[in-house]
Amino acid sequence: MNYKSSYFIITCLAFGFAFLYIPILSMVVFSFNASKLVTVWDSAHSPTLKWYYALLGNDEILDAAWISLKVAVINASGSVILGTLAGFGLARFSQFRGRFTLNAMTTAPLVMPEVITGLSLLLLFVALEQLIGWPAGRGITTMTIGHMTFSMAYVTVIVNSRLATFDTALEEAAMDLGARPLKVFFVITMPIIFPAILSGWLLAFTLSWDDLVISSFTSGPGSSTLPMVVFSKVRLGVSPEINVLATITITVVTLMIVGVSLWMARRAKLDKAAD
Amino acid sequence: MTTSGGAAVKSAPWKDPSARPYVQVDRVTKAFGDFKAVDDVSLKIYKGEIFCLLGASGCGKTTLLRMLGGFETPTSGKIFIDGEDMTGVPPYERPVNMMFQSYALFPHMNVEENVAFGLKQDRIPKAEIKERVATMLDLVKLGDFAKRKPHQLSGGQRQRVALARSLVKRPKLLLLDEPLGALDKKLREHTQFELISLQDKLGVTFVVVTHDQEEAMTLASRIGVMNHGEIVQAGTPSEIYEFPSSKFVADFVGSVNMFEGKLIEDEPEHVRIASDDMGGTIYVSHGISAPPEAIVWAAVRPEKIFMSTAQPAGTDNVVRGAVQDIAYLGDLSIYLVKLPTGKVVRVTQPNTSRHAEAITWDQQVYLSWDATSPVVVTR
Amino acid sequence: MKTAAYLRRFGISGRGLVVALPYLWLLLFFVVPFVIVLKISFSDIDLAIPPYKPLLEWVGKNSLAIKVDFNNYAFLFTDRLYINAFLNSIKVAFISTVLCALVGYPMAYGIARSKPATRNLLLLLVILPFWTSLLLRVYAWIGLLKANGVINNVLIWMGVINEPLTLLYTPFAMYVGIVYSYLPFFILPMYANLEKMDWQLLEAAEDLGCRPWQAFYKITLPLSRNGILAGSMLVFIPAVGEFVIPALLGGPNALMIGRVLWDEFFSNRAWPVASAVAILLLILLVPFMMWYQSVQARESAGAR
Ligand SMILES: Nc1ncnc2c1ncn2[C@@H]1O[C@H](COP(=O)(O)OP(=O)(O)OP(=O)(O)O)[C@@H](O)[C@H]1O
Ligand SMILES: [Mg+2]
C-alpha cells in the first residue's frame, strides 16, 4: 500500500549496488585492455579483442571448460531428480520415519564449509576403493557425485518452498477425479512446479560450474575443471585471459537470468489471468 | 433507527453557525497520480460526535481518514484539529489515535504490552501506566487476557485490544477504520452498542469509517455519505434516510423504490409528478426547487407503502400490481409487486398478526402511500 | 495397482520409494563420509598411499587390535598455529557477518519497501552476482586492490595519495572479499523476512507516539529477528571454513582454518591431521547449524 523509503535507505541501496557491481564491471572493461598489466589502461591500443582470441587458443582452459561442462550437466540433471524427490517428500508427506534426518541432511550441505565436505568425500572414495574397488581412482565420476550431494540440497529447498506455497487442493481435486498419485504428480504437480525445477537445474549447473574446493578434493589426474585452472592462474597474479573468461561468464549468466525471469514473469501473468 | 453520540447530539452544534468545529476539513483533495481518491472534501466535525463516513468500497474513506491521522499528505486543502493547522504535523505529534482496519496489533507483544505501548512513548510513570492499562482492559473486558499474544485471541478480542490501545492515550479524536468489519453480525451489533457507551463515558470524538449503512445508522450522530471521493451528503441518520439529497444517497442508504417522472404541477406547498415508470401520478405535500417540466425522481421507502386488496380512495399515489415474490424474514415480509408498466416495487409489511390476511403469489393488490412519504430528488 | 499392493505387504510404499532415493544418497555421500573422517582422525600418519594407518590391525594370528590415536588432536592443541587459526577464523567470520548485516539490512529493507516492479529488478540485481562465479568475482578484487590496481590508480590520479597503498594481501582485502561474496546470502533471507512485514504496524506505532526511528527499533527490528539470524548464519558458518578468499586476497599470513586444513591435506599430505581439523571445525559449527535449522523452522511456521 505504501512504498516509503528515506534518503538514507536509498543511499544505502546505491552504495550497496555499486559495491556489488563495480568489481564486475571493472573486469568487463579491462577485458578489452591491450596491456598485459591488466589494470593499467593502454589507451593507444585499446579497446581490443586480442585476449578474446588468446582465450580461444588456450587449450588448457578450453579442455578444462569441456570437463566442467560435462560435470555440470550431469550434476544438474541428477540433482534435479534427487532434489525434486526429496523436496516433494518433505513438502507433501507430513509424517514419515526419517523426516527429521532427511530435513537435516538437506539443510546441512547449504552451510557446510566446502573444505569439510570435500575432504570427507575424498576419504569416502578412498575407503570405498580399498573396500570394494570402486570407484577406481578419481575423476569425473567422483567429482559429479560430490557436486550432486550439495547441489541436490539447493534443489530440495527450491522445490520444497515452491510446493509449500501451492495449494494441495489442485492435487486433491485430480485424485478425486480418479487420477493415481503418480499420474497426479506428472500431470498436475510437475507442470506447476516446473519453473522451480528449472531454477533448480540452472542453480545446480552453476554451483558445479563454479565449484573449486570440492572439485579439488575429488578430482583425479587429468580431470582439472575450469575453476581449478583459473585458481592456479590467479594465484600467480592477474591475467588478461581471466578477464575475458569473466566477461563471457557474466554475459551468459545475465542473458540467462534475464531471459528466465522474463519467461517466469509472463508465466505468472498468464497464471493470474487464468484464475 | 437509533441515534446516539453523547452530548453533541442533544445540542446539535452543526445547526449553530457560531459553534467551533473540532475537526475542520477544508477543501481537501488527495490525488494518486491522475486519480483523485478524495476530491475537494469539506467537513466540520464537532466535539463529542460520532461521525460516520459511509460509502462503497474504494470511494476514498480510508484515504480521508489517513489524512486526518497524518499518514497521507493532502494534495491540496487543509485540515484543522482543535483550531490548529495540521499541515506538516507528523502522526506522532497529532492529538489523534487511529484504530486500523487490520487492527495492526504488534505480534511480538502481549495484550498488556500492546496497550501500554503508546503510554510508554509518552514517558508516563510506570505505576500510572500499569493502572491505566488495567482500567482500560477491564473496560473492554479483557482483564483475563493481559498476557496473551495477539495470535492467541479471537477476532473480536483482537478488535477490543486495538480499541483499548487507541483509547488508552485518551486522544481527543479517535479514528476508526471499519472497526467491526471482521466480526460476525451478532458480535458486531453487540460491539456497536459498546462503542456508543464507551464514547458516552469518555467523551471522545469519533470518526468511524464503514461501508455498512446499518452500522452507520446505529452508531452515528451524523453520517457523511461518500461517492467517488466526494461527500455527497452529510447529516443525521434520519435526515439522510428521510431526506436524501440525491438518487445515489436514497439508493445507498436503505432500499428504496425510485419512480422517474415529469413535474406537471409545481406549487410552493405541493407538487404533482406524472410518472410513466409507475403508470400514474404522484402527489407530494411539499414544494421543491426545480424548473417546471423537469425530470425528477420520487423515492418511496418500502415500509411506507400500504398494500391492500381493496381499492383505496383517490387517484394520486395509487397503483395496481401483481405479487411476484414474497420473502418471509420473521419480523417482516418483503413483497415484490410487478406493475403493469413492468416496474417491480418493493414493499415491506410487518408480520404483526400470526394469521395475516393471506396475500399470496400472483394476487392483484393495490399499492398506495401518503403524500408526505415520497422524497423528490432532482439528481 | 497389483504390484503396489504386493510391495506394500513388505512395507514398501510408493511414498517410501520417493524419499528413499535421496535419503540413501545423502546417507552414503554426506553422513558416512563424516564417520570415515572421524575414523581417520584417530589414525597414524603413514608414508603410504593412502597416507594413514588402519585403525584395526592384526596382531598375531587371531587377535585384532584397535589403535585409537589421540596424537592428532593433541598435536592441534599443542601447536599455537592451529588454535590461532581457529580463533582467527571465528573472529574473521564474526566481523564479516556483522559487516554483511550492516550493509545488507538497509539494502533488504530498501528492496522490501520499494514498488513491486522496482523490487523485482533490485532482487534480480542482488541475485545476478551470486550466479556468476565466486572465483571470478574474488579475482576482480585483486585487480581493484593491487598496487597498480584500479583503486590505487584512481586515488593517485585524484591526488589523494602519492604512493600506492598496500591493500591486497591484507586483512582488509579479506574482509572486503568475504563481505562481497556473502552479501547476497544475507540479503535474500533478510528480504524474505521483511517482505512479510506488515508495514501498517509502523504507522500504528507512529500513531501511538513513536518517531520513525523509534518505530524501527521497537517494531521492525524485533520482528525481523529471525531474518537477521538466518542471514547471519548463512554468512557465518561457511565463512569460518572459507578457503578461497583468504587464499587469494588474504596473503600468506592470513591464518584461516579452512586454509590450514587445505595445506595439511595437499601440501603436507597429513590426512589424519586434516581430518582432526575437520572434526574440530565440525564440532564448532554443528551448534550453529542446528540453530540455523530451528530458526528456519520458526520462520517458515510464521512465528515471531
Ligand atoms: N497509495 C495509493 N496509490 C494509488 N491509489 C490508491 C492508494 N491508496 C488508495 N488508492 C486508491 O484510492 C481509492 C480510495 O481508496 P480507499 O482505500 O480510501 O478506499 P475505501 O473507501 O477505504 O475502500 P474500502 O471500503 O474498500 O476500504 C481506491 O480506488 C484506491 O485504489
Ligand atoms: Mg478502507
Tab-separated table of N, CA, C and O and ligand atoms in Angstrom, chain A residues 1-2, chain B residues 32 35 37 55-64 72 101 177-178 209 211, ligand 1:
chain	number	residue	atom	x	y	z
A	1	MET	N	0.826	-1.190	0.000
A	1	MET	CA	0.000	0.000	0.000
A	1	MET	C	0.867	1.249	0.000
A	1	MET	O	0.630	2.181	-0.732
A	2	ASN	N	1.881	1.278	0.880
A	2	ASN	CA	2.735	2.452	0.805
A	2	ASN	C	4.179	2.034	0.669
A	2	ASN	O	4.664	1.131	1.314
B	32	PHE	N	-3.747	10.353	-6.354
B	32	PHE	CA	-2.674	9.382	-6.608
B	32	PHE	C	-2.456	9.390	-8.111
B	32	PHE	O	-3.244	8.816	-8.851
B	35	PHE	N	-5.462	10.053	-10.513
B	35	PHE	CA	-6.693	9.599	-9.896
B	35	PHE	C	-6.934	10.321	-8.578
B	35	PHE	O	-6.071	10.345	-7.699
B	37	ALA	N	-8.490	10.256	-5.266
B	37	ALA	CA	-9.116	9.355	-4.297
B	37	ALA	C	-10.050	10.126	-3.379
B	37	ALA	O	-11.086	9.629	-2.951
B	55	GLY	N	-19.695	4.736	2.590
B	55	GLY	CA	-19.586	4.714	1.130
B	55	GLY	C	-19.146	3.357	0.652
B	55	GLY	O	-18.696	2.521	1.435
B	56	ALA	N	-19.275	3.165	-0.662
B	56	ALA	CA	-18.925	1.875	-1.241
B	56	ALA	C	-17.419	1.668	-1.193
B	56	ALA	O	-16.660	2.613	-0.977
B	57	SER	N	-17.001	0.445	-1.414
B	57	SER	CA	-15.576	0.124	-1.391
B	57	SER	C	-14.829	0.956	-2.428
B	57	SER	O	-15.286	1.101	-3.566
B	58	GLY	N	-13.718	1.530	-2.015
B	58	GLY	CA	-12.878	2.272	-2.957
B	58	GLY	C	-13.293	3.710	-3.172
B	58	GLY	O	-12.766	4.379	-4.046
B	59	CYS	N	-14.226	4.223	-2.355
B	59	CYS	CA	-14.696	5.583	-2.591
B	59	CYS	C	-13.829	6.618	-1.900
B	59	CYS	O	-14.065	7.809	-2.014
B	60	GLY	N	-12.842	6.188	-1.134
B	60	GLY	CA	-11.909	7.154	-0.560
B	60	GLY	C	-12.029	7.361	0.937
B	60	GLY	O	-11.408	8.267	1.481
B	61	LYS	N	-12.781	6.493	1.622
B	61	LYS	CA	-12.976	6.670	3.058
B	61	LYS	C	-11.667	6.538	3.823
B	61	LYS	O	-11.311	7.396	4.629
B	62	THR	N	-10.964	5.431	3.549
B	62	THR	CA	-9.708	5.206	4.266
B	62	THR	C	-8.718	6.319	3.984
B	62	THR	O	-8.043	6.810	4.893
B	63	THR	N	-8.678	6.753	2.733
B	63	THR	CA	-7.742	7.817	2.375
B	63	THR	C	-8.031	9.080	3.173
B	63	THR	O	-7.122	9.717	3.706
B	64	LEU	N	-9.293	9.443	3.294
B	64	LEU	CA	-9.663	10.634	4.062
B	64	LEU	C	-9.252	10.465	5.526
B	64	LEU	O	-8.673	11.358	6.145
B	72	GLU	N	-1.182	10.327	5.282
B	72	GLU	CA	-1.103	10.801	3.905
B	72	GLU	C	-1.135	12.332	3.962
B	72	GLU	O	-1.781	12.905	4.833
B	101	GLN	N	-7.860	-0.691	10.172
B	101	GLN	CA	-8.779	-1.656	9.567
B	101	GLN	C	-8.322	-3.081	9.870
B	101	GLN	O	-9.113	-3.967	10.101
B	177	ASP	N	-11.219	2.758	11.477
B	177	ASP	CA	-11.402	2.313	10.090
B	177	ASP	C	-12.057	0.941	10.080
B	177	ASP	O	-11.425	-0.050	10.422
B	178	GLU	N	-13.303	0.911	9.700
B	178	GLU	CA	-14.080	-0.333	9.701
B	178	GLU	C	-13.816	-1.134	10.965
B	178	GLU	O	-13.352	-2.273	10.900
B	209	VAL	N	-15.194	4.912	9.928
B	209	VAL	CA	-15.387	4.556	8.528
B	209	VAL	C	-16.155	3.253	8.449
B	209	VAL	O	-15.889	2.320	9.202
B	211	HIS	N	-18.666	0.679	5.503
B	211	HIS	CA	-19.444	0.620	4.266
B	211	HIS	C	-20.778	-0.062	4.532
B	211	HIS	O	-21.510	-0.412	3.627
D	1	LIG	N1	-1.350	4.560	-2.267
D	1	LIG	C1	-2.255	4.556	-3.252
D	1	LIG	N2	-1.854	4.651	-4.541
D	1	LIG	C2	-2.744	4.670	-5.546
D	1	LIG	N3	-4.077	4.564	-5.377
D	1	LIG	C3	-4.545	4.462	-4.117
D	1	LIG	C4	-3.667	4.444	-2.990
D	1	LIG	N4	-4.411	4.316	-1.867
D	1	LIG	C5	-5.680	4.257	-2.286
D	1	LIG	N5	-5.779	4.340	-3.623
D	1	LIG	C6	-6.993	4.342	-4.421
D	1	LIG	O1	-7.848	5.324	-3.901
D	1	LIG	C7	-9.186	4.869	-3.882
D	1	LIG	C8	-9.769	5.016	-2.493
D	1	LIG	O2	-9.117	4.107	-1.638
D	1	LIG	P1	-9.559	3.934	-0.118
D	1	LIG	O3	-8.645	2.985	0.495
D	1	LIG	O4	-9.667	5.272	0.505
D	1	LIG	O5	-10.989	3.279	-0.284
D	1	LIG	P2	-12.046	2.886	0.849
D	1	LIG	O6	-13.203	3.795	0.638
D	1	LIG	O7	-11.415	2.890	2.176
D	1	LIG	O8	-12.440	1.422	0.404
D	1	LIG	P3	-12.724	0.114	1.300
D	1	LIG	O9	-14.125	0.195	1.763
D	1	LIG	O10	-12.547	-0.980	0.314
D	1	LIG	O11	-11.720	0.094	2.405
D	1	LIG	C9	-9.172	3.425	-4.378
D	1	LIG	O12	-9.603	3.430	-5.713
D	1	LIG	C10	-7.730	3.044	-4.292
D	1	LIG	O13	-7.401	2.154	-5.334
